[in-house]
Amino acid sequence: MESNENSSSYIKRTIDQRREARTLNMIKHPDTRNECNDKDSKIGAAETFYSKLYTEERIDINYLNVILNHINKSIFKDETEKNSQGIYFEEIKQGVKRSPRKSSPGLDVFPH
C-alpha cells in the first residue's frame, strides 16, 4: 500500500477492480448484432458464439491444395541446422519475458 492510502480504501478499490473484471457490461449477439441487455440474452449469445466456434467448417479441398503447393517441400541446409539445435534455458526465459503478463498459460504452460 502507498503511504497515503488506508487499508479500507485499498480493499474497496481492489473489490471494485475485480468486480469490473468479472462483469460483462455489453455484448452483441453474434447473429443479430443486437445488444444483449439481460442475463438470458447474454447466455443465448454466448451459446450461439461457442456453438459456431466449435462447429466443423467445410473447406474447399482444391483451394487447400493450391495453398499447400506453395509450401517448399524441402528446406535449406542452414535452416535444417538452425532448427535442429537445442533450446537453451536462456532462450526460454527471454520468450517468457516477452509474453503478456495477464495471459493464461497454454498447453505448454507458457502464457501466450
JSON list of C-alpha atoms in Angstrom, two decimals:
[
{"chain": "A", "resi": 1, "resn": "MET", "atom": "CA", "xyz": [0.00, 0.00, 0.00]},
{"chain": "A", "resi": 2, "resn": "GLU", "atom": "CA", "xyz": [1.06, 3.54, -0.63]},
{"chain": "A", "resi": 3, "resn": "SER", "atom": "CA", "xyz": [1.72, 5.74, 2.38]},
{"chain": "A", "resi": 4, "resn": "ASN", "atom": "CA", "xyz": [-1.32, 7.99, 1.77]},
{"chain": "A", "resi": 5, "resn": "GLU", "atom": "CA", "xyz": [-3.69, 5.07, 1.37]},
{"chain": "A", "resi": 6, "resn": "ASN", "atom": "CA", "xyz": [-5.54, 3.40, 4.21]},
{"chain": "A", "resi": 7, "resn": "SER", "atom": "CA", "xyz": [-6.49, -0.25, 4.18]},
{"chain": "A", "resi": 8, "resn": "SER", "atom": "CA", "xyz": [-10.24, 0.28, 3.67]},
{"chain": "A", "resi": 9, "resn": "SER", "atom": "CA", "xyz": [-9.74, 2.36, 0.51]},
{"chain": "A", "resi": 10, "resn": "TYR", "atom": "CA", "xyz": [-7.30, -0.24, -0.81]},
{"chain": "A", "resi": 11, "resn": "ILE", "atom": "CA", "xyz": [-9.77, -3.07, -0.16]},
{"chain": "A", "resi": 12, "resn": "LYS", "atom": "CA", "xyz": [-12.65, -1.13, -1.77]},
{"chain": "A", "resi": 13, "resn": "ARG", "atom": "CA", "xyz": [-10.58, -0.33, -4.88]},
{"chain": "A", "resi": 14, "resn": "THR", "atom": "CA", "xyz": [-9.46, -3.96, -5.15]},
{"chain": "A", "resi": 15, "resn": "ILE", "atom": "CA", "xyz": [-13.05, -5.23, -4.87]},
{"chain": "A", "resi": 16, "resn": "ASP", "atom": "CA", "xyz": [-14.23, -2.71, -7.50]},
{"chain": "A", "resi": 17, "resn": "GLN", "atom": "CA", "xyz": [-11.44, -3.73, -9.90]},
{"chain": "A", "resi": 18, "resn": "ARG", "atom": "CA", "xyz": [-12.22, -7.43, -9.52]},
{"chain": "A", "resi": 19, "resn": "ARG", "atom": "CA", "xyz": [-15.97, -6.83, -9.94]},
{"chain": "A", "resi": 20, "resn": "GLU", "atom": "CA", "xyz": [-15.33, -4.84, -13.12]},
{"chain": "A", "resi": 21, "resn": "ALA", "atom": "CA", "xyz": [-13.05, -7.56, -14.50]},
{"chain": "A", "resi": 22, "resn": "ARG", "atom": "CA", "xyz": [-15.77, -10.20, -13.96]},
{"chain": "A", "resi": 23, "resn": "THR", "atom": "CA", "xyz": [-18.69, -8.17, -15.35]},
{"chain": "A", "resi": 24, "resn": "LEU", "atom": "CA", "xyz": [-19.91, -8.37, -18.94]},
{"chain": "A", "resi": 25, "resn": "ASN", "atom": "CA", "xyz": [-21.07, -4.81, -19.45]},
{"chain": "A", "resi": 26, "resn": "MET", "atom": "CA", "xyz": [-22.32, -5.11, -23.01]},
{"chain": "A", "resi": 27, "resn": "ILE", "atom": "CA", "xyz": [-22.12, -7.82, -25.62]},
{"chain": "A", "resi": 28, "resn": "LYS", "atom": "CA", "xyz": [-23.76, -8.10, -29.03]},
{"chain": "A", "resi": 29, "resn": "HIS", "atom": "CA", "xyz": [-25.46, -11.23, -30.27]},
{"chain": "A", "resi": 30, "resn": "PRO", "atom": "CA", "xyz": [-23.27, -12.81, -32.97]},
{"chain": "A", "resi": 31, "resn": "ASP", "atom": "CA", "xyz": [-26.23, -13.36, -35.35]},
{"chain": "A", "resi": 32, "resn": "THR", "atom": "CA", "xyz": [-28.37, -10.26, -34.89]},
{"chain": "A", "resi": 33, "resn": "ARG", "atom": "CA", "xyz": [-25.68, -7.82, -33.70]},
{"chain": "A", "resi": 34, "resn": "ASN", "atom": "CA", "xyz": [-28.26, -6.53, -31.19]},
{"chain": "A", "resi": 35, "resn": "GLU", "atom": "CA", "xyz": [-27.10, -5.58, -27.71]},
{"chain": "A", "resi": 36, "resn": "CYS", "atom": "CA", "xyz": [-27.79, -8.20, -25.05]},
{"chain": "A", "resi": 37, "resn": "ASN", "atom": "CA", "xyz": [-29.08, -6.35, -22.01]},
{"chain": "A", "resi": 38, "resn": "ASP", "atom": "CA", "xyz": [-30.38, -9.13, -19.79]},
{"chain": "A", "resi": 39, "resn": "LYS", "atom": "CA", "xyz": [-28.89, -12.33, -18.43]},
{"chain": "A", "resi": 40, "resn": "ASP", "atom": "CA", "xyz": [-30.88, -14.66, -20.74]},
{"chain": "A", "resi": 41, "resn": "SER", "atom": "CA", "xyz": [-29.92, -12.83, -23.92]},
{"chain": "A", "resi": 42, "resn": "LYS", "atom": "CA", "xyz": [-26.25, -12.81, -22.85]},
{"chain": "A", "resi": 43, "resn": "ILE", "atom": "CA", "xyz": [-26.39, -16.55, -22.22]},
{"chain": "A", "resi": 44, "resn": "GLY", "atom": "CA", "xyz": [-28.05, -17.07, -25.61]},
{"chain": "A", "resi": 45, "resn": "ALA", "atom": "CA", "xyz": [-25.37, -15.00, -27.32]},
{"chain": "A", "resi": 46, "resn": "ALA", "atom": "CA", "xyz": [-22.61, -16.97, -25.59]},
{"chain": "A", "resi": 47, "resn": "GLU", "atom": "CA", "xyz": [-24.22, -20.30, -26.56]},
{"chain": "A", "resi": 48, "resn": "THR", "atom": "CA", "xyz": [-24.52, -19.18, -30.18]},
{"chain": "A", "resi": 49, "resn": "PHE", "atom": "CA", "xyz": [-20.95, -17.91, -30.27]},
{"chain": "A", "resi": 50, "resn": "TYR", "atom": "CA", "xyz": [-19.42, -21.08, -28.83]},
{"chain": "A", "resi": 51, "resn": "SER", "atom": "CA", "xyz": [-21.59, -23.45, -30.85]},
{"chain": "A", "resi": 52, "resn": "LYS", "atom": "CA", "xyz": [-20.40, -21.71, -34.02]},
{"chain": "A", "resi": 53, "resn": "LEU", "atom": "CA", "xyz": [-16.82, -21.65, -32.75]},
{"chain": "A", "resi": 54, "resn": "TYR", "atom": "CA", "xyz": [-16.75, -25.41, -32.23]},
{"chain": "A", "resi": 55, "resn": "THR", "atom": "CA", "xyz": [-18.79, -26.37, -35.31]},
{"chain": "A", "resi": 56, "resn": "GLU", "atom": "CA", "xyz": [-16.75, -28.04, -38.01]},
{"chain": "A", "resi": 57, "resn": "GLU", "atom": "CA", "xyz": [-16.46, -25.94, -41.16]},
{"chain": "A", "resi": 58, "resn": "ARG", "atom": "CA", "xyz": [-16.29, -27.40, -44.61]},
{"chain": "A", "resi": 59, "resn": "ILE", "atom": "CA", "xyz": [-13.18, -26.46, -46.55]},
{"chain": "A", "resi": 60, "resn": "ASP", "atom": "CA", "xyz": [-12.53, -26.34, -50.26]},
{"chain": "A", "resi": 61, "resn": "ILE", "atom": "CA", "xyz": [-10.05, -29.18, -50.84]},
{"chain": "A", "resi": 62, "resn": "ASN", "atom": "CA", "xyz": [-8.98, -27.76, -54.21]},
{"chain": "A", "resi": 63, "resn": "TYR", "atom": "CA", "xyz": [-8.14, -24.40, -52.67]},
{"chain": "A", "resi": 64, "resn": "LEU", "atom": "CA", "xyz": [-6.31, -26.13, -49.83]},
{"chain": "A", "resi": 65, "resn": "ASN", "atom": "CA", "xyz": [-4.18, -28.00, -52.38]},
{"chain": "A", "resi": 66, "resn": "VAL", "atom": "CA", "xyz": [-3.36, -24.71, -54.14]},
{"chain": "A", "resi": 67, "resn": "ILE", "atom": "CA", "xyz": [-2.11, -23.29, -50.84]},
{"chain": "A", "resi": 68, "resn": "LEU", "atom": "CA", "xyz": [-0.16, -26.44, -49.94]},
{"chain": "A", "resi": 69, "resn": "ASN", "atom": "CA", "xyz": [1.54, -26.45, -53.35]},
{"chain": "A", "resi": 70, "resn": "HIS", "atom": "CA", "xyz": [3.11, -23.08, -52.48]},
{"chain": "A", "resi": 71, "resn": "ILE", "atom": "CA", "xyz": [4.96, -24.55, -49.50]},
{"chain": "A", "resi": 72, "resn": "ASN", "atom": "CA", "xyz": [8.54, -25.61, -50.17]},
{"chain": "A", "resi": 73, "resn": "LYS", "atom": "CA", "xyz": [8.93, -29.36, -49.92]},
{"chain": "A", "resi": 74, "resn": "SER", "atom": "CA", "xyz": [12.46, -29.07, -48.58]},
{"chain": "A", "resi": 75, "resn": "ILE", "atom": "CA", "xyz": [14.44, -26.58, -46.52]},
{"chain": "A", "resi": 76, "resn": "PHE", "atom": "CA", "xyz": [17.93, -25.25, -46.97]},
{"chain": "A", "resi": 77, "resn": "LYS", "atom": "CA", "xyz": [20.85, -26.76, -45.07]},
{"chain": "A", "resi": 78, "resn": "ASP", "atom": "CA", "xyz": [21.35, -23.71, -42.83]},
{"chain": "A", "resi": 79, "resn": "GLU", "atom": "CA", "xyz": [17.64, -23.80, -41.88]},
{"chain": "A", "resi": 80, "resn": "THR", "atom": "CA", "xyz": [17.95, -27.51, -41.06]},
{"chain": "A", "resi": 81, "resn": "GLU", "atom": "CA", "xyz": [20.93, -26.86, -38.80]},
{"chain": "A", "resi": 82, "resn": "LYS", "atom": "CA", "xyz": [19.21, -23.96, -37.06]},
{"chain": "A", "resi": 83, "resn": "ASN", "atom": "CA", "xyz": [16.02, -25.98, -36.46]},
{"chain": "A", "resi": 84, "resn": "SER", "atom": "CA", "xyz": [17.99, -28.98, -35.20]},
{"chain": "A", "resi": 85, "resn": "GLN", "atom": "CA", "xyz": [19.86, -27.07, -32.50]},
{"chain": "A", "resi": 86, "resn": "GLY", "atom": "CA", "xyz": [18.87, -27.46, -28.89]},
{"chain": "A", "resi": 87, "resn": "ILE", "atom": "CA", "xyz": [16.78, -24.96, -26.98]},
{"chain": "A", "resi": 88, "resn": "TYR", "atom": "CA", "xyz": [18.59, -23.22, -24.17]},
{"chain": "A", "resi": 89, "resn": "PHE", "atom": "CA", "xyz": [17.12, -22.13, -20.85]},
{"chain": "A", "resi": 90, "resn": "GLU", "atom": "CA", "xyz": [18.11, -18.51, -21.54]},
{"chain": "A", "resi": 91, "resn": "GLU", "atom": "CA", "xyz": [16.03, -18.55, -24.76]},
{"chain": "A", "resi": 92, "resn": "ILE", "atom": "CA", "xyz": [13.02, -19.84, -22.83]},
{"chain": "A", "resi": 93, "resn": "LYS", "atom": "CA", "xyz": [13.41, -17.07, -20.24]},
{"chain": "A", "resi": 94, "resn": "GLN", "atom": "CA", "xyz": [13.57, -14.43, -22.99]},
{"chain": "A", "resi": 95, "resn": "GLY", "atom": "CA", "xyz": [10.43, -15.84, -24.60]},
{"chain": "A", "resi": 96, "resn": "VAL", "atom": "CA", "xyz": [8.52, -15.83, -21.32]},
{"chain": "A", "resi": 97, "resn": "LYS", "atom": "CA", "xyz": [9.57, -12.21, -20.64]},
{"chain": "A", "resi": 98, "resn": "ARG", "atom": "CA", "xyz": [8.02, -11.17, -23.98]},
{"chain": "A", "resi": 99, "resn": "SER", "atom": "CA", "xyz": [4.71, -12.85, -23.13]},
{"chain": "A", "resi": 100, "resn": "PRO", "atom": "CA", "xyz": [1.80, -10.74, -21.89]},
{"chain": "A", "resi": 101, "resn": "ARG", "atom": "CA", "xyz": [1.56, -10.69, -18.10]},
{"chain": "A", "resi": 102, "resn": "LYS", "atom": "CA", "xyz": [-2.24, -11.14, -17.98]},
{"chain": "A", "resi": 103, "resn": "SER", "atom": "CA", "xyz": [-2.32, -14.14, -20.32]},
{"chain": "A", "resi": 104, "resn": "SER", "atom": "CA", "xyz": [-3.40, -17.62, -19.34]},
{"chain": "A", "resi": 105, "resn": "PRO", "atom": "CA", "xyz": [-0.90, -20.40, -19.88]},
{"chain": "A", "resi": 106, "resn": "GLY", "atom": "CA", "xyz": [-1.40, -22.62, -22.90]},
{"chain": "A", "resi": 107, "resn": "LEU", "atom": "CA", "xyz": [-0.94, -26.37, -23.11]},
{"chain": "A", "resi": 108, "resn": "ASP", "atom": "CA", "xyz": [2.83, -25.85, -22.89]},
{"chain": "A", "resi": 109, "resn": "VAL", "atom": "CA", "xyz": [2.32, -23.92, -19.59]},
{"chain": "A", "resi": 110, "resn": "PHE", "atom": "CA", "xyz": [3.70, -20.71, -21.13]},
{"chain": "A", "resi": 111, "resn": "PRO", "atom": "CA", "xyz": [1.42, -17.67, -21.41]},
{"chain": "A", "resi": 112, "resn": "HIS", "atom": "CA", "xyz": [0.73, -16.64, -24.99]}
]
